[in-house]
Short mmCIF file of C-alpha atoms in Angstrom, two decimals:
data_model
loop_
_atom_site.label_atom_id
_atom_site.label_comp_id
_atom_site.label_asym_id
_atom_site.label_seq_id
_atom_site.Cartn_x
_atom_site.Cartn_y
_atom_site.Cartn_z
CA MET A 1190 174.95 37.82 37.10
CA LYS A 1191 177.73 37.42 39.61
CA ILE A 1192 177.76 34.74 42.26
CA LYS A 1193 178.71 36.09 45.67
CA PRO A 1194 180.54 33.49 47.78
CA TYR A 1195 178.55 32.28 50.80
CA SER A 1196 175.38 34.05 49.63
CA GLN A 1197 172.11 32.17 49.00
CA ASN A 1198 172.75 32.00 45.25
CA ALA A 1199 176.21 30.46 45.68
CA TYR A 1200 174.76 27.02 46.30
CA THR A 1201 172.31 26.64 43.43
CA PRO A 1202 172.84 25.11 40.00
CA VAL A 1203 172.73 27.61 37.14
CA PRO A 1204 172.12 26.75 33.49
CA SER A 1205 175.07 26.51 31.16
CA ALA A 1206 175.23 28.54 27.95
CA PHE A 1207 174.15 25.45 25.97
CA THR A 1208 171.14 24.89 28.22
CA LYS A 1209 170.11 28.53 27.78
CA PHE A 1210 170.52 28.17 24.01
CA ARG A 1211 168.29 25.08 23.93
CA ARG A 1212 165.60 26.88 25.96
CA ASN A 1213 165.27 29.49 23.22
CA CYS A 1214 166.12 27.42 20.12
CA VAL A 1215 162.92 27.44 18.07
CA ILE A 1216 163.58 24.05 16.40
CA TRP A 1217 164.38 22.28 19.67
CA GLN A 1218 161.49 24.01 21.45
CA PHE A 1219 159.08 22.93 18.71
CA PHE A 1220 159.83 19.31 19.62
CA ARG A 1221 159.56 20.12 23.33
CA PHE A 1222 156.17 21.74 22.63
CA ILE A 1223 154.95 18.43 21.20
CA VAL A 1224 156.45 16.46 24.09
CA ILE A 1225 154.88 18.74 26.73
CA ASN A 1226 151.48 18.45 25.04
CA ILE A 1227 151.72 14.66 24.93
CA LYS A 1228 152.72 14.52 28.61
CA MET A 1229 149.81 16.78 29.58
CA THR A 1230 147.33 14.80 27.47
CA VAL A 1231 148.41 11.54 29.11
CA LEU A 1232 148.04 13.19 32.53
CA ILE A 1233 144.51 14.37 31.70
CA LEU A 1234 143.49 10.91 30.45
CA LYS A 1235 144.81 9.34 33.67
CA SER A 1236 143.00 11.86 35.85
CA HIS A 1237 139.35 11.60 34.75
CA HIS A 1238 137.39 8.99 36.72
CA MET B 713 111.85 18.65 36.19
CA ALA B 714 114.93 19.13 38.37
CA ARG B 715 116.57 22.44 39.16
CA VAL B 716 120.33 22.53 39.73
CA VAL B 717 121.59 25.75 41.29
CA ILE B 718 125.29 26.47 40.91
CA LEU B 719 126.77 29.10 43.19
CA GLY B 720 129.74 30.70 41.45
CA GLY B 721 130.72 31.05 37.81
CA GLY B 722 134.48 30.63 37.96
CA VAL B 723 136.43 27.74 36.46
CA SER B 724 134.70 24.95 38.43
CA GLY B 725 131.20 26.47 38.49
CA HIS B 726 131.26 27.42 34.79
CA THR B 727 132.48 23.93 33.86
CA ALA B 728 129.74 22.26 35.91
CA ALA B 729 127.03 24.60 34.58
CA THR B 730 127.91 24.35 30.91
CA PHE B 731 128.20 20.56 30.88
CA LEU B 732 124.99 20.14 32.89
CA ALA B 733 123.10 22.46 30.53
CA LYS B 734 124.35 20.43 27.56
CA TRP B 735 123.53 17.04 29.09
CA LEU B 736 120.23 17.86 30.81
CA GLY B 737 118.73 19.81 27.91
CA ARG B 738 115.69 22.04 28.29
CA ASP B 739 113.73 19.48 30.37
CA HIS B 740 115.64 20.55 33.47
CA GLU B 741 116.82 23.87 34.83
CA VAL B 742 120.42 24.94 35.40
CA VAL B 743 120.76 28.19 37.33
CA VAL B 744 124.05 29.99 37.88
CA VAL B 745 124.31 32.54 40.67
CA THR B 746 127.42 34.70 40.41
CA PRO B 747 127.98 38.30 41.46
CA ASN B 748 130.14 38.92 38.40
CA ALA B 749 128.89 40.06 34.99
CA LYS B 750 132.09 38.90 33.31
CA TRP B 751 134.10 35.68 33.22
CA ASN B 752 137.83 36.03 33.79
CA TRP B 753 140.54 33.65 32.57
CA ILE B 754 142.58 34.29 35.71
CA PRO B 755 145.90 32.67 34.62
CA SER B 756 146.36 35.40 32.01
CA ASN B 757 145.90 38.17 34.59
CA ILE B 758 149.66 37.83 35.09
CA TRP B 759 150.20 39.24 31.59
CA VAL B 760 147.67 42.03 32.18
CA GLY B 761 149.63 42.91 35.33
CA VAL B 762 152.74 43.71 33.29
CA GLY B 763 150.96 45.35 30.36
CA GLY B 764 151.43 42.34 28.09
CA MET B 765 147.68 41.90 27.54
CA ARG B 766 144.65 44.13 27.72
CA LYS B 767 141.93 43.45 30.28
CA GLU B 768 139.45 42.86 27.45
CA GLU B 769 141.53 39.91 26.25
CA VAL B 770 141.04 37.96 29.51
CA ILE B 771 137.34 38.59 30.20
CA PHE B 772 134.00 38.21 28.44
CA GLU B 773 130.33 38.91 29.20
CA LEU B 774 128.59 35.91 30.78
CA ASP B 775 125.02 36.83 29.85
CA PRO B 776 125.13 36.02 26.10
CA VAL B 777 127.02 32.77 26.72
CA TYR B 778 124.49 31.59 29.31
CA LYS B 779 121.60 32.64 27.06
CA LYS B 780 123.06 30.51 24.27
CA ALA B 781 123.49 27.56 26.63
CA GLY B 782 119.99 27.86 28.09
CA ILE B 783 121.34 28.59 31.56
CA ASP B 784 119.29 30.77 33.91
CA TYR B 785 121.85 33.38 34.96
CA ARG B 786 121.37 35.41 38.11
CA GLN B 787 123.91 38.16 38.72
CA ALA B 788 123.76 37.88 42.47
CA LYS B 789 125.70 36.70 45.48
CA ALA B 790 124.58 33.84 47.68
CA ILE B 791 123.89 34.92 51.24
CA SER B 792 122.61 31.78 52.96
CA ILE B 793 121.72 28.15 52.35
CA HIS B 794 118.55 26.61 53.79
CA PRO B 795 118.99 22.89 53.04
CA GLU B 796 115.74 21.91 54.85
CA GLY B 797 113.65 24.78 53.54
CA GLY B 798 112.18 27.34 55.92
CA ALA B 799 109.05 28.43 57.74
CA ASP B 800 107.43 29.79 54.57
CA VAL B 801 109.18 27.68 51.92
CA ALA B 802 108.84 23.90 52.10
CA LYS B 803 111.62 23.17 49.62
CA GLN B 804 115.35 23.72 50.16
CA PHE B 805 116.52 27.11 48.94
CA VAL B 806 119.33 29.65 48.87
CA THR B 807 118.90 33.31 49.63
CA ILE B 808 120.57 35.45 47.02
CA GLU B 809 121.11 39.19 46.75
CA TYR B 810 121.36 40.72 43.29
CA THR B 811 124.41 42.73 42.27
CA GLY B 812 123.24 43.51 38.73
CA GLN B 813 120.58 42.93 36.06
CA GLY B 814 118.74 46.04 37.30
CA LYS B 815 117.82 44.35 40.60
CA GLU B 816 120.79 45.50 42.69
CA GLY B 817 120.20 44.96 46.40
CA ASN B 818 117.03 42.86 45.91
CA SER B 819 116.89 39.54 47.76
CA GLU B 820 115.28 36.35 46.51
CA GLN B 821 114.73 32.84 47.80
CA LEU B 822 115.84 30.46 45.05
CA THR B 823 114.69 26.87 45.51
CA TYR B 824 116.78 23.95 44.28
CA ASP B 825 116.79 20.20 43.91
CA TYR B 826 120.58 20.02 43.74
CA LEU B 827 123.09 22.62 44.83
CA VAL B 828 126.70 22.96 43.65
CA ASN B 829 128.80 25.33 45.73
CA ALA B 830 131.55 26.70 43.48
CA THR B 831 131.91 30.07 45.13
CA GLY B 832 135.68 30.27 44.84
CA PRO B 833 137.80 32.34 47.18
CA LYS B 834 137.11 35.51 49.05
CA LEU B 835 140.33 37.49 48.70
CA ASN B 836 141.05 38.05 52.37
CA PHE B 837 143.21 41.19 52.18
CA GLY B 838 141.91 42.12 55.64
CA ALA B 839 143.94 39.31 57.21
CA THR B 840 147.09 41.47 57.03
CA GLU B 841 147.09 45.15 57.94
CA GLY B 842 147.97 47.31 54.96
CA LEU B 843 147.63 44.51 52.39
CA GLY B 844 145.91 44.99 49.04
CA PRO B 845 145.15 47.67 46.47
CA ASP B 846 141.94 48.99 48.04
CA ASN B 847 142.87 49.71 51.64
CA GLY B 848 146.59 49.02 51.59
CA TYR B 849 149.90 49.57 49.89
CA THR B 850 150.36 46.53 47.69
CA VAL B 851 149.01 45.68 44.26
CA SER B 852 147.38 42.40 43.24
CA VAL B 853 146.80 40.33 40.10
CA CYS B 854 143.94 38.29 41.53
CA THR B 855 141.28 40.01 39.41
CA ALA B 856 141.50 41.63 35.98
CA ASP B 857 140.89 45.09 37.50
CA HIS B 858 143.60 44.51 40.09
CA ALA B 859 145.97 43.46 37.31
CA VAL B 860 145.26 46.65 35.32
CA HIS B 861 146.03 48.70 38.44
CA ALA B 862 149.25 46.70 39.01
CA SER B 863 150.34 47.36 35.44
CA GLU B 864 149.75 51.11 35.81
CA LYS B 865 151.79 51.21 39.02
CA LEU B 866 154.56 49.17 37.40
CA ASP B 867 154.67 51.59 34.45
CA GLU B 868 155.06 54.50 36.88
CA LEU B 869 157.94 52.68 38.54
CA ILE B 870 159.63 51.94 35.21
CA ALA B 871 159.37 55.64 34.25
CA GLN B 872 161.15 56.55 37.49
CA MET B 873 163.85 53.93 36.84
CA LYS B 874 164.34 55.31 33.34
CA SER B 875 165.10 58.66 34.94
CA GLY B 876 167.89 56.98 36.88
CA GLU B 877 166.26 56.04 40.18
CA GLU B 878 166.96 52.65 41.78
CA LYS B 879 163.92 50.75 43.06
CA LYS B 880 163.09 47.82 45.31
CA ILE B 881 160.45 45.36 44.16
CA LEU B 882 158.88 42.84 46.54
CA ILE B 883 156.62 40.07 45.25
CA GLY B 884 155.20 37.07 47.06
CA THR B 885 152.67 36.03 49.67
CA GLY B 886 151.08 38.52 52.04
CA HIS B 887 150.31 36.17 54.93
CA GLY B 888 151.61 32.96 56.49
CA MET B 889 148.54 31.00 55.36
CA CYS B 890 148.47 31.90 51.67
CA THR B 891 148.10 29.54 48.78
CA CYS B 892 148.55 30.34 45.06
CA GLN B 893 152.33 30.87 45.27
CA GLY B 894 152.36 30.07 41.55
CA ALA B 895 150.82 33.46 40.75
CA ALA B 896 153.51 35.25 42.77
CA PHE B 897 156.16 33.11 41.09
CA GLU B 898 154.82 34.04 37.64
CA TYR B 899 154.52 37.71 38.43
CA THR B 900 158.08 37.82 39.77
CA PHE B 901 159.53 36.54 36.51
CA ASN B 902 157.18 38.52 34.28
CA VAL B 903 158.22 41.71 36.06
CA ASP B 904 161.87 40.67 35.65
CA HIS B 905 161.22 40.03 31.92
CA LYS B 906 159.43 43.37 31.51
CA LEU B 907 162.25 45.30 33.21
CA ARG B 908 164.80 43.64 30.90
CA GLU B 909 162.70 44.59 27.87
CA GLU B 910 162.52 48.18 29.14
CA GLY B 911 166.27 48.24 29.73
CA VAL B 912 166.02 49.03 33.45
CA ARG B 913 166.66 45.67 35.09
CA ASP B 914 169.92 46.96 36.55
CA LYS B 915 167.96 49.65 38.39
CA ALA B 916 165.82 47.15 40.30
CA THR B 917 166.36 44.79 43.19
CA ILE B 918 163.71 42.09 43.02
CA THR B 919 162.93 40.05 46.14
CA TYR B 920 160.50 37.16 46.43
CA ILE B 921 158.92 36.59 49.85
CA SER B 922 157.04 33.39 50.58
CA ASN B 923 155.40 31.37 53.32
CA GLU B 924 156.80 28.20 51.73
CA TYR B 925 159.24 26.14 53.80
CA GLU B 926 161.36 25.80 50.67
CA LEU B 927 160.96 27.37 47.24
CA GLY B 928 159.00 25.09 44.94
CA ASP B 929 156.64 23.87 47.69
CA PHE B 930 153.62 25.55 46.02
CA GLY B 931 151.33 24.27 48.77
CA VAL B 932 151.62 20.69 47.52
CA GLY B 933 154.62 19.75 49.61
CA GLY B 934 156.99 20.33 46.69
CA MET B 935 157.77 17.63 44.18
CA HIS B 936 160.62 15.53 42.86
CA ILE B 937 161.48 15.34 39.19
CA LYS B 938 164.04 13.58 37.02
CA LEU B 939 166.59 16.17 35.96
CA GLY B 940 170.12 15.90 34.62
CA GLY B 941 170.56 12.27 35.61
CA TYR B 942 169.24 12.80 39.14
CA VAL B 943 165.93 12.56 40.90
CA THR B 944 165.97 16.01 42.41
CA SER B 945 163.72 18.22 44.50
CA GLY B 946 161.74 21.01 42.84
CA LYS B 947 163.48 23.31 45.34
CA VAL B 948 166.71 22.96 43.35
CA PHE B 949 164.88 23.69 40.10
CA ALA B 950 163.18 26.77 41.61
CA GLU B 951 166.28 28.18 43.32
CA SER B 952 168.20 27.80 40.06
CA LEU B 953 165.69 30.01 38.26
CA TYR B 954 165.74 32.67 41.01
CA THR B 955 169.52 32.71 40.90
CA GLU B 956 169.63 32.87 37.10
CA ARG B 957 167.22 35.84 37.07
CA ASN B 958 169.02 37.53 40.00
CA VAL B 959 166.00 37.43 42.30
CA LYS B 960 166.64 37.25 46.06
CA TRP B 961 164.30 35.12 48.12
CA ILE B 962 162.93 35.14 51.64
CA LYS B 963 161.17 31.93 52.66
CA ARG B 964 159.23 30.73 55.75
CA ALA B 965 157.80 34.24 56.18
CA HIS B 966 154.49 35.42 57.60
CA VAL B 967 153.87 39.01 56.53
CA ASN B 968 151.96 40.54 59.45
CA LYS B 969 151.87 44.22 58.51
CA VAL B 970 152.39 46.33 55.41
CA GLU B 971 153.29 50.01 55.51
CA ALA B 972 153.71 52.42 52.62
CA ASP B 973 157.34 51.48 52.07
CA ARG B 974 157.95 48.22 53.92
CA VAL B 975 156.54 44.93 55.11
CA HIS B 976 156.97 43.50 58.59
CA TYR B 977 157.27 39.75 58.74
CA GLU B 978 157.84 36.94 61.16
CA SER B 979 160.12 34.07 60.26
CA LEU B 980 159.45 30.48 61.17
CA ASP B 981 162.20 30.72 63.79
CA GLY B 982 160.16 33.41 65.54
CA SER B 983 162.41 36.35 64.63
CA MET B 984 160.85 39.59 63.35
CA HIS B 985 162.10 41.44 60.27
CA GLU B 986 161.33 44.28 57.87
CA GLU B 987 161.78 44.48 54.11
CA GLU B 988 161.55 47.76 52.23
CA PHE B 989 159.88 48.17 48.85
CA ASP B 990 158.91 50.76 46.27
CA PHE B 991 156.52 48.40 44.47
CA SER B 992 154.97 45.27 45.91
CA MET B 993 152.56 42.60 44.70
CA LEU B 994 151.53 40.27 47.53
CA ILE B 995 148.96 37.51 47.20
CA PRO B 996 146.28 37.57 49.93
CA PRO B 997 145.12 34.49 51.85
CA PHE B 998 141.86 32.96 50.67
CA ALA B 999 138.70 32.47 52.72
CA GLY B 1000 135.36 30.90 51.87
CA ALA B 1001 132.56 33.05 50.48
CA GLY B 1002 131.15 33.60 53.97
CA MET B 1003 127.68 32.12 53.46
CA LYS B 1004 125.51 31.20 56.43
CA ALA B 1005 123.31 28.10 56.71
CA TYR B 1006 120.02 27.64 58.57
CA ASP B 1007 117.79 24.65 59.32
CA LYS B 1008 114.01 24.56 58.85
CA ALA B 1009 113.41 26.19 62.24
CA GLY B 1010 115.79 29.01 61.35
CA GLU B 1011 118.57 27.83 63.66
CA ASP B 1012 122.08 28.66 62.53
CA ILE B 1013 123.76 25.47 61.27
CA THR B 1014 126.68 27.19 59.55
CA SER B 1015 129.26 25.25 61.58
CA LYS B 1016 127.61 21.98 60.48
CA ILE B 1017 127.96 22.84 56.79
CA PHE B 1018 131.13 24.96 56.66
CA ASN B 1019 134.48 24.82 58.42
CA PRO B 1020 135.71 27.93 60.28
CA GLY B 1021 137.33 29.20 57.07
CA GLY B 1022 133.97 29.15 55.29
CA PHE B 1023 134.68 26.09 53.11
CA MET B 1024 131.95 23.43 52.72
CA PHE B 1025 132.33 19.97 54.26
CA VAL B 1026 132.26 17.12 51.75
CA ASP B 1027 133.07 13.38 51.85
CA ALA B 1028 136.62 13.82 53.21
CA ASP B 1029 138.04 12.31 56.41
CA TYR B 1030 138.18 15.43 58.58
CA SER B 1031 139.27 13.47 61.66
CA LYS B 1032 142.77 13.32 60.16
CA GLY B 1033 143.19 17.09 60.37
CA ALA B 1034 143.89 16.87 64.09
CA LYS B 1035 146.50 14.15 63.61
CA PRO B 1036 150.22 14.57 62.85
CA PHE B 1037 151.42 15.01 59.27
CA GLU B 1038 152.92 11.51 59.32
CA ASP B 1039 149.43 9.99 59.83
CA TRP B 1040 147.91 11.73 56.83
CA ASP B 1041 146.89 9.60 53.94
CA ALA B 1042 145.82 10.05 50.33
CA ALA B 1043 142.53 8.36 51.27
CA ASP B 1044 141.63 11.35 53.48
CA TRP B 1045 140.71 13.37 50.37
CA PRO B 1046 137.13 13.50 49.06
CA SER B 1047 136.02 11.62 45.96
CA TYR B 1048 132.46 12.74 45.23
CA LEU B 1049 132.60 16.29 46.68
CA GLN B 1050 129.22 15.57 48.28
CA ASN B 1051 128.10 17.08 51.57
CA PRO B 1052 127.74 14.23 54.11
CA THR B 1053 124.65 15.70 55.81
CA TYR B 1054 122.69 17.02 52.85
CA LYS B 1055 123.40 14.66 49.98
CA ASN B 1056 121.98 16.97 47.31
CA MET B 1057 124.71 19.54 48.03
CA TYR B 1058 128.17 19.44 46.47
CA ALA B 1059 131.22 21.71 46.68
CA VAL B 1060 133.92 22.03 44.01
CA GLY B 1061 137.14 23.95 43.51
CA ILE B 1062 138.21 26.30 46.28
CA ALA B 1063 134.77 25.98 47.91
CA PHE B 1064 135.24 22.48 49.38
CA ALA B 1065 136.88 22.08 52.77
CA PRO B 1066 140.12 20.10 52.47
CA PRO B 1067 140.68 17.51 55.21
CA HIS B 1068 144.01 19.08 56.09
CA LEU B 1069 146.96 20.82 54.48
CA ILE B 1070 149.07 19.11 51.82
CA SER B 1071 152.34 20.75 52.92
CA LYS B 1072 153.55 19.92 56.42
CA PRO B 1073 152.06 22.28 59.04
CA MET B 1074 154.63 24.60 60.60
CA LYS B 1075 154.41 27.02 63.53
CA SER B 1076 156.84 29.63 64.77
CA PRO B 1077 157.82 29.59 68.47
CA ASN B 1078 155.27 32.42 68.84
CA GLY B 1079 152.53 30.03 67.69
CA THR B 1080 152.10 31.63 64.26
CA PRO B 1081 151.22 29.12 61.52
CA ILE B 1082 153.52 29.63 58.54
CA ASN B 1083 152.66 27.16 55.82
CA PRO B 1084 150.97 27.20 52.44
CA THR B 1085 147.34 26.10 52.36
CA PRO B 1086 146.19 23.58 49.74
CA PRO B 1087 145.65 24.85 46.19
CA ARG B 1088 142.34 23.72 44.60
CA THR B 1089 142.43 25.90 41.52
CA GLY B 1090 142.98 25.44 37.78
CA MET B 1091 142.84 22.00 36.23
CA PRO B 1092 141.76 20.10 39.39
CA SER B 1093 138.88 22.52 40.01
CA ALA B 1094 137.62 22.13 36.42
CA MET B 1095 137.82 18.33 36.79
CA MET B 1096 135.80 18.55 40.01
CA GLY B 1097 133.16 20.65 38.25
CA LYS B 1098 132.87 18.13 35.42
CA ALA B 1099 132.82 15.08 37.72
CA VAL B 1100 129.99 16.53 39.82
CA ALA B 1101 128.11 17.44 36.61
CA GLN B 1102 128.50 13.85 35.38
CA SER B 1103 127.22 12.49 38.70
CA LEU B 1104 124.21 14.82 38.67
CA LYS B 1105 123.45 13.88 35.07
CA ASP B 1106 123.34 10.21 36.10
CA ILE B 1107 121.25 10.95 39.17
CA ILE B 1108 118.73 13.14 37.30
CA LEU B 1109 118.52 11.32 33.96
CA ASN B 1110 119.47 7.74 34.81
CA SER B 1111 118.02 7.43 38.31
CA ALA B 1112 121.39 6.75 39.93
CA THR B 1113 121.03 6.86 43.71
CA GLU B 1114 124.63 7.81 44.45
CA PRO B 1115 127.22 9.98 42.67
CA THR B 1116 128.85 8.06 39.85
CA HIS B 1117 132.02 10.06 39.11
CA THR B 1118 134.94 10.98 41.31
CA ALA B 1119 137.44 13.81 41.30
CA ASN B 1120 139.81 12.90 44.09
CA MET B 1121 142.96 15.03 44.23
CA SER B 1122 144.90 11.96 45.38
CA GLU B 1123 143.96 10.20 42.13
CA MET B 1124 144.22 13.09 39.67
CA GLY B 1125 147.14 14.96 38.27
CA ALA B 1126 147.62 18.63 37.63
CA ALA B 1127 149.28 20.43 34.78
CA CYS B 1128 150.57 23.90 35.46
CA VAL B 1129 152.27 26.31 33.11
CA ALA B 1130 153.91 29.17 34.98
CA SER B 1131 154.91 32.06 32.77
CA ALA B 1132 158.38 33.51 33.20
CA GLY B 1133 157.96 36.19 30.52
CA LYS B 1134 155.74 36.84 27.50
CA GLY B 1135 156.93 36.88 23.89
CA ILE B 1136 156.45 34.55 20.92
CA PHE B 1137 160.23 34.17 20.53
CA SER B 1138 161.53 35.83 23.72
CA GLY B 1139 159.09 34.34 26.24
CA SER B 1140 159.51 31.38 28.53
CA ALA B 1141 157.48 29.40 31.02
CA VAL B 1142 157.88 26.51 33.38
CA ALA B 1143 155.71 23.63 32.20
CA MET B 1144 154.97 21.22 35.05
CA THR B 1145 152.85 18.19 35.61
CA MET B 1146 152.40 16.26 38.81
CA TYR B 1147 150.64 12.99 39.41
CA PRO B 1148 148.93 12.73 41.77
CA VAL B 1149 148.35 16.17 43.29
CA ILE B 1150 148.29 14.72 46.82
CA PRO B 1151 151.58 12.92 47.52
CA ASN B 1152 151.18 9.25 48.32
CA TYR B 1153 154.33 8.03 50.05
CA LYS B 1154 152.84 4.56 50.59
CA LYS B 1155 152.54 4.03 46.83
CA TYR B 1156 155.41 6.10 45.40
CA GLU B 1157 158.97 6.37 46.71
CA TYR B 1158 159.00 10.15 46.19
CA GLY B 1159 155.29 10.66 46.85
CA ARG B 1160 154.41 10.89 43.16
CA ASP B 1161 154.77 8.94 39.94
CA LEU B 1162 158.05 10.23 38.44
CA ASN B 1163 156.79 9.33 34.96
CA GLY B 1164 153.84 11.69 35.40
CA THR B 1165 155.73 14.38 37.30
CA PHE B 1166 158.08 16.62 35.41
CA GLY B 1167 159.10 20.22 34.94
CA GLU B 1168 161.06 22.16 32.35
CA ILE B 1169 161.53 25.78 31.42
CA GLY B 1170 161.73 27.16 27.93
CA LEU B 1171 160.07 28.89 25.01
CA ALA B 1172 157.81 25.87 24.41
CA GLY B 1173 156.27 26.39 27.82
CA HIS B 1174 155.32 29.91 26.80
CA TRP B 1175 153.73 28.62 23.60
CA VAL B 1176 151.72 26.11 25.65
CA LYS B 1177 150.52 28.81 28.05
CA HIS B 1178 149.55 31.13 25.19
CA PHE B 1179 147.77 28.28 23.40
CA LEU B 1180 145.88 27.43 26.60
CA HIS B 1181 144.81 31.07 26.92
CA PHE B 1182 142.99 30.89 23.58
CA ALA B 1183 141.80 27.30 24.01
CA PHE B 1184 140.19 27.82 27.41
CA LEU B 1185 138.56 31.12 26.45
CA TRP B 1186 137.18 29.35 23.35
CA LYS B 1187 135.86 26.56 25.54
CA ALA B 1188 134.41 28.91 28.17
CA LYS B 1189 132.58 30.85 25.43
CA LEU B 1190 131.06 27.55 24.21
CA LYS B 1191 132.31 28.05 20.69
CA PRO B 1192 132.14 25.13 18.20
CA PHE B 1193 133.66 21.86 19.45
CA TRP B 1194 134.20 23.33 22.95
CA THR B 1195 133.59 19.96 24.55
CA ILE B 1196 136.62 18.35 22.95
CA ILE B 1197 138.99 20.73 24.74
CA PRO B 1198 139.83 18.78 27.88
CA GLU B 1199 139.66 20.12 31.42
#
C-alpha cells in the first residue's frame, strides 16, 4: 500500500510491522483471546439488572 | 393459566420465549408467532456472503426446537393488535396470518394475557430507488438467502477479475437513515480478505460509503478507547484499518438512487455525487413490522401504540426527541420496555421505539437527514428479551404488580466482534466492548467508562467470533446447558 500525499489515507495511523506480527502471532493472540473473553464476561455481568 | 404471545422469533423474541417456557413450565402457555420456519444466526451471514460458510451452517428449523421447549409455534405474521379486545372477542388479541404449517393465507385471532413485540426490522429496500437484490441492483447480507445470492455474485465478479478485468466494489449504507453499519464494515473487510485469498485484490477498487458523520460512529455516536498511550476516538482506529486494507471511504452520504452501474448520493453539505460500481452491497434502512392497532370499537389507534416508523412506544421519555442533542440524557431511555398505555404489552430489540437517535442528528442544506439511527440488535436485544421474560415470570408466578427487571441501554454494555476476514490462522476481527451503549457525558468524561470500552483487531477476535457462532447456535437450539451461555 502506498500513501498518496494529501489524500484521505495520508493522515491516518497505520500499523507497524511489529504490530501486524502481533496481530497474527498465535501465542500472543492466545493470551489476547483470554483477555477479550474476560473483558466481555465482566461487561455482561455489569449489564444484567 | 396465563398465555404469553411473543411476536417474532429473532434474537430477542427467541430469548424471551425460551426462557419463559423454561420458567413458566406447562402450567402456562408461551406462543411464538413468526413468519419464518428457520432461525438465522445473522452475524454469520457475513461469512455466507463471501462463501466462507454454507447457508445450512447459520440456520436451523424452529419447529423441533419449539416442540422440545413446549412452545406453541405459529408460522404466521402479525397483522394487527387489539389491546382492548373487539366486538366479538372480549379479551385482548392479535390478528395473525399464517405463512406456513399448511395454513398459508389463513387468518386467526390469537388472544393473549401478555404480549411481547419482538418483530425485528422490516428491511426497507423501497426507501431508495434501485436498492436491494429483489427489485434493484445491489446485493444484501441481511438474510441467509440474500447472503447466498451475494456470494454467487461475488464469485462471478472474481471470475471476471481472474480473466484480467478491473472492477469497482461499493459497500456501505443505502440510505441516509440506516443503522447496522457494522454489517457493512464486516462485509467490506471480508470481501477484501476473500479477494486477497483469490489473488485478485489488485484488480479491485473497494470503496465504503456511509451515512456516518465519521467512520466508527456505528450509530452510537462513536466511542473513545485507550490506545497506544492516548485516549483516542474510534474514528482514528477505523480510518487506520481502511487505510491499511486500501479501502477508500465516503462518509456523510445519503444514497438516494441506485442504477445498474452507479449510485447517486447527497452529501451532508448538500452537494450531489455519483459513484460507479460493478458489485455493490448496501444495507437498507430498517422500519417497524408495519402492524396496525385497533381499540374495542374498531377505531384505528396505531399512532397511539407505534411511532411513524412502526416501532412500539415503551417507557422512554419521548418528549426529548424534539429537543436539541445537547439536552438529551441517558435517563431518556426505557428500562422496562413496557407500553405506557397497555401495561401487558412489551417491545424488545428493534421493535421498541427509541426516544431519539444516539448519534447527533444532521441535516443537509436541502433538509435531508443524514445520520445513523440507533442500533438495537445483538447482545442488547437478547438482554432485553431476557429482562422482559424475567419480569413476566415474576408477574405471572410471584404476583408482582410491576416489571421487576430492567434492560436500559444507558445502563448496559455491548460486546461486538466485527469480522475482518475468516480463517483459523489467517482471519482477523475487531473485538469491541462499550459501556454503556448510550453515552453519558454527565457521568463519564468521554461519554463511556474507558475501563469497559475497548477495541482491538487481531486473530483472537476471529477466534472469539467463530466461538460465538457455535455457542449461540448451541444456545438457540436449547442443547444441554444452554442457559449458562450468557446473553
